[in-house]
Short mmCIF file of C-alpha atoms and ligand atoms in Angstrom, two decimals:
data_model
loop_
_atom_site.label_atom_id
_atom_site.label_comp_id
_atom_site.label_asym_id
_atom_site.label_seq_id
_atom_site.Cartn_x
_atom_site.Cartn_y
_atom_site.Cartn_z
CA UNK A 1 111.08 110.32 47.76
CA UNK A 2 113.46 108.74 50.64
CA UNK A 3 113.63 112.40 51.59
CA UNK A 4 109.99 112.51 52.51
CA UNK A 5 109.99 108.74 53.86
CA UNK A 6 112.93 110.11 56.39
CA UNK A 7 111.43 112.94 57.16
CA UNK A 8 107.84 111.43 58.34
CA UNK A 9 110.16 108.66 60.28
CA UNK A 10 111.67 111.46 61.92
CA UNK A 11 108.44 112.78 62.72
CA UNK A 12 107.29 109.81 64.17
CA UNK A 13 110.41 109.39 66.17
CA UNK A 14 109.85 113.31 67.05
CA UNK A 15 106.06 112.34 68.63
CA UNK A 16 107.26 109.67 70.44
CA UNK A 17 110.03 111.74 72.25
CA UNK A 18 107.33 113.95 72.86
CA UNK A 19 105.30 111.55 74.67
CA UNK A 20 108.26 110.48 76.56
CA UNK A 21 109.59 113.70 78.20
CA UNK A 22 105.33 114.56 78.68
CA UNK A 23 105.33 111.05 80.70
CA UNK A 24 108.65 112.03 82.90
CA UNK A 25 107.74 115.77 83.47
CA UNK A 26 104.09 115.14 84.63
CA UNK A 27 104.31 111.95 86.19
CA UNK A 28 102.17 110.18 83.94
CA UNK A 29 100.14 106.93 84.21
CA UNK A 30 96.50 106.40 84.73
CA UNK A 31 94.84 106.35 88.19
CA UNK A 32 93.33 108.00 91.30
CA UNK A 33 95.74 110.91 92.73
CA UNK A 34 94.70 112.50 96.12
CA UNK A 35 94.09 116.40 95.34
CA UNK A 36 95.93 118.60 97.94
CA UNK A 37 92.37 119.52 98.97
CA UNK A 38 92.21 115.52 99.91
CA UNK A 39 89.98 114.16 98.04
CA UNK A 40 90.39 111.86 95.67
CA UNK A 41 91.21 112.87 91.41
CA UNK A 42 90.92 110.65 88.83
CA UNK A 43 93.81 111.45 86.06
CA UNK A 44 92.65 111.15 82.66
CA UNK A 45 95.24 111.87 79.56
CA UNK A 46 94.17 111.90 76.21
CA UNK A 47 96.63 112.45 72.78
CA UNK A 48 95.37 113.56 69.23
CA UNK A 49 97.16 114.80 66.28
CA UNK A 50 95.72 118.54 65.48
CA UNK A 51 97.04 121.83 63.88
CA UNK A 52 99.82 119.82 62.15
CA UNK A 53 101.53 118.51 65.37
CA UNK A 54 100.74 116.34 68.09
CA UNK A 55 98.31 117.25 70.75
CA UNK A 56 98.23 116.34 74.26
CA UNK A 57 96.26 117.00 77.43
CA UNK A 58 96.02 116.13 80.48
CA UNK A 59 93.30 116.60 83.18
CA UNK A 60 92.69 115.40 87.10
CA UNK A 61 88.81 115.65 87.68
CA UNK A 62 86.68 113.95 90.37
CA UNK A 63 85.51 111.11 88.24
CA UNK A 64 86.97 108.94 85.53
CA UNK A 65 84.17 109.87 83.49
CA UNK A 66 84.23 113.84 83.80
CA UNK A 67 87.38 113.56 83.25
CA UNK A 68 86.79 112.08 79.73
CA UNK A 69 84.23 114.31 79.30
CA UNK A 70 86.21 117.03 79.79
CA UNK A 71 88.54 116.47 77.15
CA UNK A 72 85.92 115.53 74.53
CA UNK A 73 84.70 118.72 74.70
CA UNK A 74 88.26 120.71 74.59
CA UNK A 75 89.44 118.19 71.72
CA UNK A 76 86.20 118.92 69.68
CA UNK A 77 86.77 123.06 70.41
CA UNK A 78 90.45 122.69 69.12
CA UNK A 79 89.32 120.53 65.88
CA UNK A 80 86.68 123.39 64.85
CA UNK A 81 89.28 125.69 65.70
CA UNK A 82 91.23 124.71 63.19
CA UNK A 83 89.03 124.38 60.51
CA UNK A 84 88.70 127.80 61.00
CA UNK A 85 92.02 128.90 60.47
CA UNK A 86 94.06 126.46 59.09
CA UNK A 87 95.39 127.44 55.89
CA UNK A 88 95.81 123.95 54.71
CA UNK A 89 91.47 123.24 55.18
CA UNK A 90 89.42 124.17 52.14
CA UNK A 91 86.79 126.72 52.67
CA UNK A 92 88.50 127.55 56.11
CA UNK A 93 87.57 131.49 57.17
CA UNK A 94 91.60 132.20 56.98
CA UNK A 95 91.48 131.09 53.17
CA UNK A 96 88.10 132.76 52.23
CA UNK A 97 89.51 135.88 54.07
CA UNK A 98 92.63 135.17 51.69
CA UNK A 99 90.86 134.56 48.47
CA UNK A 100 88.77 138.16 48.68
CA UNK A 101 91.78 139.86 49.11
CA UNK A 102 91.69 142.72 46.85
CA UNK A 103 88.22 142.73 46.69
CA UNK A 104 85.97 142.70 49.40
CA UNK A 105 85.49 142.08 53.45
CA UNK A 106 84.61 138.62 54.60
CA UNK A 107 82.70 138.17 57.82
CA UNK A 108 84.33 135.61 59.95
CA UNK A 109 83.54 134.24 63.61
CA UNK A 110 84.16 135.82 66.73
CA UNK A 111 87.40 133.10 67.46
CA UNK A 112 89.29 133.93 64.32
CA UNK A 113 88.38 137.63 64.46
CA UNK A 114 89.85 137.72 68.30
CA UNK A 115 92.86 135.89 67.10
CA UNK A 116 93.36 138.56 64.05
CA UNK A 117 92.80 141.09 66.45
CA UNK A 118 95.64 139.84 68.64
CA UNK A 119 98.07 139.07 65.97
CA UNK A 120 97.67 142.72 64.25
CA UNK A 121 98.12 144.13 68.12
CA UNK A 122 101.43 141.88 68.07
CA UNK A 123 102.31 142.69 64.78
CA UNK A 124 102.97 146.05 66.28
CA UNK A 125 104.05 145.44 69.21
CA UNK A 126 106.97 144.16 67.44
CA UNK A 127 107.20 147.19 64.58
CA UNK A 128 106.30 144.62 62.33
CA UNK A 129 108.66 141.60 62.98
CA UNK A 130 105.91 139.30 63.83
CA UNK A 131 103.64 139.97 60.89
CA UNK A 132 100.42 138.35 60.73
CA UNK A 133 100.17 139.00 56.85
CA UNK A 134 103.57 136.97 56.46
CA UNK A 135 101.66 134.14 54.25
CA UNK A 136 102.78 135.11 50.87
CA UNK A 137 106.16 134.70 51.73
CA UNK A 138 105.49 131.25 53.91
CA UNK A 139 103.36 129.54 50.56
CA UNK A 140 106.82 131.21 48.72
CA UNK A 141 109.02 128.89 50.55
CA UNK A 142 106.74 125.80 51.47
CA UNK A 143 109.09 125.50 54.45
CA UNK A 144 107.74 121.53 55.87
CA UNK A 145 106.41 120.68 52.49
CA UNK A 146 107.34 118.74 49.74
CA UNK A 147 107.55 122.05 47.69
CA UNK A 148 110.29 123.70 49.98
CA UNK A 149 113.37 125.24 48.01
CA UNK A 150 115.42 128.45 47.70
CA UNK A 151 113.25 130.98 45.84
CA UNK A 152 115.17 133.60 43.32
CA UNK A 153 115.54 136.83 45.20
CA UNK A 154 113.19 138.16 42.66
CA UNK A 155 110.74 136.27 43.78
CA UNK A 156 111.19 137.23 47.41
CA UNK A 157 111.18 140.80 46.18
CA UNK A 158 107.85 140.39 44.78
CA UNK A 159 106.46 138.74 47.70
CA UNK A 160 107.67 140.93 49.82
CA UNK A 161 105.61 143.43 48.97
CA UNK A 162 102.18 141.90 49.82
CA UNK A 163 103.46 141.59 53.40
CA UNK A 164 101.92 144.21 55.54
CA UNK A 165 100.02 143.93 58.48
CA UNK A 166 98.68 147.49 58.28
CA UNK A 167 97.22 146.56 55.18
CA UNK A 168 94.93 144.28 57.22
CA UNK A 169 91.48 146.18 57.91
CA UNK A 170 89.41 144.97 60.99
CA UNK A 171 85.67 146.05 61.52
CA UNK A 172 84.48 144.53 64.69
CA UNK A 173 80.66 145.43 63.13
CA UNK A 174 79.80 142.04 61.67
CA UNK A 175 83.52 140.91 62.49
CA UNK A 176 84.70 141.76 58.88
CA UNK A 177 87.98 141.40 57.74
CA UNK A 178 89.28 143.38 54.42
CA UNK A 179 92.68 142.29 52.79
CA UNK A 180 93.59 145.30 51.25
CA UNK A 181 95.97 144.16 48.36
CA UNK A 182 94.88 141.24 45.77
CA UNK A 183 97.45 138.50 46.42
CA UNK A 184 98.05 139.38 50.48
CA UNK A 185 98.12 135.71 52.26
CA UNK A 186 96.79 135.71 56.58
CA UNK A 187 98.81 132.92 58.12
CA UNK A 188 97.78 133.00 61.96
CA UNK A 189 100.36 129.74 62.40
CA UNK A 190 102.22 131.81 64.59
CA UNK A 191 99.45 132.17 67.09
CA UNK A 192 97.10 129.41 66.48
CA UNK A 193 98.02 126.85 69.03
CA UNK A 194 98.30 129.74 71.54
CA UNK A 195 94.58 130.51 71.15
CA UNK A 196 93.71 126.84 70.56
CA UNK A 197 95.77 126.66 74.08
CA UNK A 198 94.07 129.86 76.24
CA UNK A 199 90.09 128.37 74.73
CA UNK A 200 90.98 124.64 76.50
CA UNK A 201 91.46 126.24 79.60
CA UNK A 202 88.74 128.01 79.75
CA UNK A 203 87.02 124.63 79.10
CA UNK A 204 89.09 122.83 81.72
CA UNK A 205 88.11 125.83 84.64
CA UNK A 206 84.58 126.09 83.72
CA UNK A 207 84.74 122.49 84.29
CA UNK A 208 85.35 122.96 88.08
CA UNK A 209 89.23 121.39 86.50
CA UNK A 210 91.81 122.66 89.10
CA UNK A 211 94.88 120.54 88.03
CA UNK A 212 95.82 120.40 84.24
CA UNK A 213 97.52 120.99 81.31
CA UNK A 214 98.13 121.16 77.56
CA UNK A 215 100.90 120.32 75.19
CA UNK A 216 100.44 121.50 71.69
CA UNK A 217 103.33 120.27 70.03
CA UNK A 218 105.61 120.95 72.95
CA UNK A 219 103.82 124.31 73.62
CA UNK A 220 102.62 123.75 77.37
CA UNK A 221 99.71 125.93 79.41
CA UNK A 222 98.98 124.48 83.02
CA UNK A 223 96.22 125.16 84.83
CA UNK A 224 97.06 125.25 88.49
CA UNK A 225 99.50 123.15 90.37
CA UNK A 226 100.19 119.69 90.68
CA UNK A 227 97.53 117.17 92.72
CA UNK A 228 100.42 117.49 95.14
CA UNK A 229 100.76 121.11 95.16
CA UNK A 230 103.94 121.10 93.25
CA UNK A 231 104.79 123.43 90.52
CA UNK A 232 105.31 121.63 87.45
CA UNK A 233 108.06 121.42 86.17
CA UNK A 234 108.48 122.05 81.83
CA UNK A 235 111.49 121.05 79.85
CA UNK A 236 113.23 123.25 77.22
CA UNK A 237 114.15 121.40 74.33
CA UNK A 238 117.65 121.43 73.54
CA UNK A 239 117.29 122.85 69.94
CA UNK A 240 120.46 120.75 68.75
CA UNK A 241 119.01 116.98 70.15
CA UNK A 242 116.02 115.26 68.98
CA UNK A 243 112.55 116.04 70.64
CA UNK A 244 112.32 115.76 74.19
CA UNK A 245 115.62 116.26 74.80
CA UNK A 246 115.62 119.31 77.49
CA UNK A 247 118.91 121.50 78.17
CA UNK A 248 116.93 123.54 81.22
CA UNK A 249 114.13 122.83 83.45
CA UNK A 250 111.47 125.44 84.88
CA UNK A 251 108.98 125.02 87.23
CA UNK A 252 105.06 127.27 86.61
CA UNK A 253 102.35 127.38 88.18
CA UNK A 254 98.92 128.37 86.21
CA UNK A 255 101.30 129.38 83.52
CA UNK A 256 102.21 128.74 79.45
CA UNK A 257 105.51 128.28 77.94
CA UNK A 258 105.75 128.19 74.38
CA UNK A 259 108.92 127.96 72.25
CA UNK A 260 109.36 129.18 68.82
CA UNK A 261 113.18 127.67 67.56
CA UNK A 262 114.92 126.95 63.88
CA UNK A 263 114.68 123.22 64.56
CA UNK A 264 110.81 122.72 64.29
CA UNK A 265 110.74 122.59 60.73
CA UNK A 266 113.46 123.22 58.23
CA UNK A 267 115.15 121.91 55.18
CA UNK A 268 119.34 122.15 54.49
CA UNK A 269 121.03 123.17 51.70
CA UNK A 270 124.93 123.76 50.99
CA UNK A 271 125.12 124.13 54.85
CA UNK A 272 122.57 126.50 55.01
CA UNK A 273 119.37 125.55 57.19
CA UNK A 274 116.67 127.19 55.97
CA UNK A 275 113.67 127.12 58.88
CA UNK A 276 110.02 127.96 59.07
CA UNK A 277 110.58 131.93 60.80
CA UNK A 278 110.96 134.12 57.95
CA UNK A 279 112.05 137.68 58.06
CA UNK A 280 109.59 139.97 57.11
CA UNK A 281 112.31 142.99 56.88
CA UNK A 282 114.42 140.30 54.60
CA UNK A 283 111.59 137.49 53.34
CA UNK A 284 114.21 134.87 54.33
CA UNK A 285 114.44 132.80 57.59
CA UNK A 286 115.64 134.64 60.20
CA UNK A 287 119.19 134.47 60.81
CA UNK A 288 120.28 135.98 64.20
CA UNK A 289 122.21 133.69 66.20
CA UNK A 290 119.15 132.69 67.68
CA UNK A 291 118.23 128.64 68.03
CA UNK A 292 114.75 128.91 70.00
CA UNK A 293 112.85 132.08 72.00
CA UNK A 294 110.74 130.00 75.20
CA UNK A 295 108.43 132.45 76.59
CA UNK A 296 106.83 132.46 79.84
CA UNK A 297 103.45 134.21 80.46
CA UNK A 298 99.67 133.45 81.27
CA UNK A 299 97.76 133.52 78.14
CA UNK A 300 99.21 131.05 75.27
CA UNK A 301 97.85 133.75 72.58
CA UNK A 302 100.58 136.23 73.81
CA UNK A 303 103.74 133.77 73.94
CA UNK A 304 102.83 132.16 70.80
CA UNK A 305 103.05 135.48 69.20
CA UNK A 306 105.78 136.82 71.41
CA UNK A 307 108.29 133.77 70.48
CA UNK A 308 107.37 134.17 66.91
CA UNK A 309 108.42 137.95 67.35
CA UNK A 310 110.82 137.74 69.81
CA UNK A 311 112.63 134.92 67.50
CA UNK A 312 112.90 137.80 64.75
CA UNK A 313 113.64 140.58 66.57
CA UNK A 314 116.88 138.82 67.73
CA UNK A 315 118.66 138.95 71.42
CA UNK A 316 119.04 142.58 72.01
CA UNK A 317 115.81 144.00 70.52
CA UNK A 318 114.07 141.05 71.88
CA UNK A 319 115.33 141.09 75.38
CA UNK A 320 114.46 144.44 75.37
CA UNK A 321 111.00 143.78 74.37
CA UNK A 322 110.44 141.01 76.99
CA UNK A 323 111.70 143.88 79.69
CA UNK A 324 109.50 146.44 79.13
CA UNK A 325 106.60 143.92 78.51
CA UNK A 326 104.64 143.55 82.27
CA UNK A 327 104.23 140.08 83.25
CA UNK A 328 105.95 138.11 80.52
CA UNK A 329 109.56 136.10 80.82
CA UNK A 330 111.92 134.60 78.16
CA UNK A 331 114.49 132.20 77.84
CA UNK A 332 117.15 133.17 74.40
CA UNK A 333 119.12 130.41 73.46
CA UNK A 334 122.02 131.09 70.94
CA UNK A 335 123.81 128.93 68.20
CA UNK A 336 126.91 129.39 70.74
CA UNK A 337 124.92 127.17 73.31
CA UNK A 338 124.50 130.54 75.65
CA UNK A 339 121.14 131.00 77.24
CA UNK A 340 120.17 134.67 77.85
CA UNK A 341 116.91 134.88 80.57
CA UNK A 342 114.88 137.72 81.41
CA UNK A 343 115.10 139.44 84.72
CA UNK A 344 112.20 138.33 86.41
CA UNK A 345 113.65 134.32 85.35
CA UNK A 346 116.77 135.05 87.15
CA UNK A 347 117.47 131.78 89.20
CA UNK A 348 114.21 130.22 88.06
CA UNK A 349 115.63 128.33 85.47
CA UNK A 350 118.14 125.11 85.67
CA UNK A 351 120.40 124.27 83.14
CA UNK A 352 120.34 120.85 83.09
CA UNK A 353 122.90 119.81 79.83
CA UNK A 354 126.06 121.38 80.55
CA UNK A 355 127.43 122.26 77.59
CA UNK A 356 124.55 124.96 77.79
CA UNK A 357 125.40 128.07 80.43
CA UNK A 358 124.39 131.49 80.94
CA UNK A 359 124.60 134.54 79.34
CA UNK A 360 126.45 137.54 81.09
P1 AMP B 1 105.88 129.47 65.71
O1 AMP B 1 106.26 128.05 65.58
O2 AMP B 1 104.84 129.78 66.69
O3 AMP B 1 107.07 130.35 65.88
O4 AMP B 1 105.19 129.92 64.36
C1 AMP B 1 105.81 129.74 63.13
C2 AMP B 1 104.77 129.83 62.07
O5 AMP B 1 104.29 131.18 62.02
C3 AMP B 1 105.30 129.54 60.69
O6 AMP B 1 105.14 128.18 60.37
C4 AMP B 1 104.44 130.44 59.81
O7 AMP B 1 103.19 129.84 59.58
C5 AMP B 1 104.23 131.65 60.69
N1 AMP B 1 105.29 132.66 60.58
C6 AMP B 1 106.56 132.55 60.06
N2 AMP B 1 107.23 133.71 60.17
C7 AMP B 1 106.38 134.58 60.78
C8 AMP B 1 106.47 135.97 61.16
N3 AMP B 1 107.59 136.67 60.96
N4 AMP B 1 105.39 136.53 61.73
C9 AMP B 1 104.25 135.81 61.95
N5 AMP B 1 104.10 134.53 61.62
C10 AMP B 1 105.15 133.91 61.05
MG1 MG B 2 104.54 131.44 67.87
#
C-alpha cells in the first residue's frame, strides 16, 4: 500500500515538474502579447488531466474570450476522444472492438477507425515492432497498475500468440473492424495522444489560432511560431532526472515532438526495471540500450507511433528507419548517456546537461 501512496506522490511531483519546465519553455503567464503581425493577442492556458496524464494547452487568440473558447472546444474533442478508445472506459469502441474478437466486426467511428488505420500502416512500417494488437500482452503485465508483476514465461508464450497486427481486418464500408482471433486485445496507447494531438490543431487553425501549442503528457505539437516570431524552443527530458528535467533543447516551428522512454511508467525488481514498451518479438519490455526515442515530425499521429516503434526497433534498425522516412527526425538516447540524432537534426539540437554528448 505505501507502494501505491509513493507512487501517486511521485506522480504528483511528476505534474508539477511538468508545469514548471511548460512555464520556462513557453514563457508563461497570463496577458496581452503583441502578435508579430502587431496586433494585440490575448494568451489563454488551460490544464486538464486526460488519457491518463496531464494535459496542457496553450493558445494566443485576439480576445480573452475566444481564446477560452477555443480550448473548450479542443478539451471537450480530446475527452470524447478518449472515451472512444481508452481501454480503461467501459463500453469504449476499443473494448467492444476487443470483446467481439473471435466473433464478429464492430462498426466504430470515423476517429478510431482513422487511428486503427494508422497504427496497422505503422505496425508495418516497422515489420511488426510497433504492433497495434500488443494489448494482450500489456493487460499480461499491468505495467502502471496495481496488478504489475513478472508473468511466468508460459504465460508470455501464450500471450504471445494473440499478438498480430495482420490479424486485424479493416473494412472502411461501415468502418468495421474484425479481430480475427477470440482473446486478441487493440491497445491504440501508443498513438492516442498523437491523434488526440493532430484533432486540437485542427481546432486551434480553424479557429483563425496562429500561435499555439499542446502538451500531452510532455508530448508537444505547436502550431506556428512564437507571438514574437521565435521558434519555440522544447525540452528533452533527461530520462534519468525527475520530470522536467531536460538534457537537450530544440527549437520547431509548426512542429510535434513526442518521446516514448523506459522512465514513463515502470516497476523494479531484483535490479531489473521492467517499463511499459513491450517487445512484441519477445513479450517483455524492450531491452536495447535505449532510455527514450524523441521524434520530430508534423503530425503527432506519426511520432507517437514512430517513438513507440522506433523505441523497439533499437538504435541501428531505428536510425535506419528515421533515414529513409521523408520528413521525420529523431533524437536516440542510450543507457550510456550518448545521444544519437538523425541527419537532418545535425546541429539543431543542444545538449544542455553535460554528462549527456553525442554519438559518433
Ligand atoms: P508510448 O508512451 O507512446 O511509447 O506508448 C506506450 C504505450 O503503447 C503502452 O503503454 C502500451 O499501451 C502501448 N504499447 C506498448 N508496447 C507497444 C508496442 N510494441 N506497439 C504498440 N503499442 C505498444
Ligand atoms: Mg508512442
Amino acid at each position: 500500500m505505501g507502494d501505491n501512496k509513493q507512487k501517486r506522490r511521485n506522480r504528483i511531483i511528476g505534474i508539477i515538474s511538468l508545469l514548471i519546465l511548460l512555464i520556462i519553455l513557453t514563457g508563461c503567464g497570463k496577458g496581452q502579447t503583441s502578435g508579430d503581425s502587431g496586433y494585440s493577442l490575448a494568451d489563454v492556458t488551460q490544464t486538464s488531466y486526460l488519457m491518463g496524464t496531464l494535459v496542457q494547452a496553450k493558445v494566443y487568440a485576439p480576445t480573452k474570450e475566444k481564446g477560452e473558447e477555443v480550448l473548450d472546444t479542443a478539451f471537450q474533442q480530446m475527452d470524447a476522444l478518449e472515451k472512444k478508445m481508452s481501454l480503461n472506459i467501459p463500453a469504449s469502441e476499443i473494448i467492444r472492438v476487443n470483446e467481439a474478437a473471435g466473433s464478429k466486426p464492430v462498426q466504430v467511428s470515423e476517429d478510431t477507425f482513422l487511428v486503427l488505420q494508422k497504427g496497422l500502416e505503422y505496425s508495418k512500417l516497422t515489420e511488426g515492432s510497433f504492433d497495434i494488437s500488443i494489448g494482450p500482452l500489456v493487460k499480461l503485465w499491468g505495467i502502471g497498475t496495481d496488478q504489475a508483476r513478472v508473468p511466468s514465461a508460459d504465460e508470455i508464450k501464450q500471450k504471445l500468440k494473440l499478438v498480430d497486427y495482420q490479424s486485424v481486418l479493416l473494412q472502411p464500408e461501415g468502418q468495421q473492424v474484425y479481430l480475427e482471433e477470440e482473446g486478441m486485445v487493440l491497445d491504440v496507447g501508443g498513438i492516442a495522444k498523437g491523434y488526440a494531438a493532430d484533432v486540437t490543431k485542427e481546432i486551434f487553425q480553424e479557429a483563425g489560432i496562429k500561435h499555439a501549442y499542446i502538451s500531452i503528457g510532455g508530448n508537444v505539437l505547436v502550431v506556428g511560431n512564437k507571438p514574437d516570431g521565435s521558434p519555440w524552443k522544447i525540452g528533452i527530458q533527461n530520462p534519468y532526472r525527475p520530470r522536467g528535467a531536460y538534457l537537450a533543447i530544440v527549437e520547431v516551428t509548426d512542429s510535434t515532438v513526442v518521446t516514448s522512454g523506459d522512465y514513463e511508467r515502470y516497476f523494479e525488481e531484483n535490479g531489473v526495471r521492467y517499463h511499459h514498451i513491450i517487445d512484441p518479438a519477445t513479450g517483455y519490455p524492450t531491452r536495447n540500450g535505449l532510455k527514450s526515442v524523441s521524434i520530430i515530425t508534423h503530425k503527432s499521429l506519426n511520432a507517437d507511433a514512430l517513438s513507440t516503434g522506433v523505441f523497439v526497433l533499437g538504435i541501428e534498425r531505428g536510425l535506419q528507419l528515421l533515414e529513409r522516412t521523408p520528413d521525420v527526425e529523431g533524437i536516440l538516447i542510450t543507457e550510456d548517456k550518448e545521444v544519437y540524432l538523425t541527419s537532418g537534426l545535425q546541429g539543431k539540437v543542444r545538449i544542455t546537461d553535460k554528462e549527456f554528448s553525442l554519438a559518433d
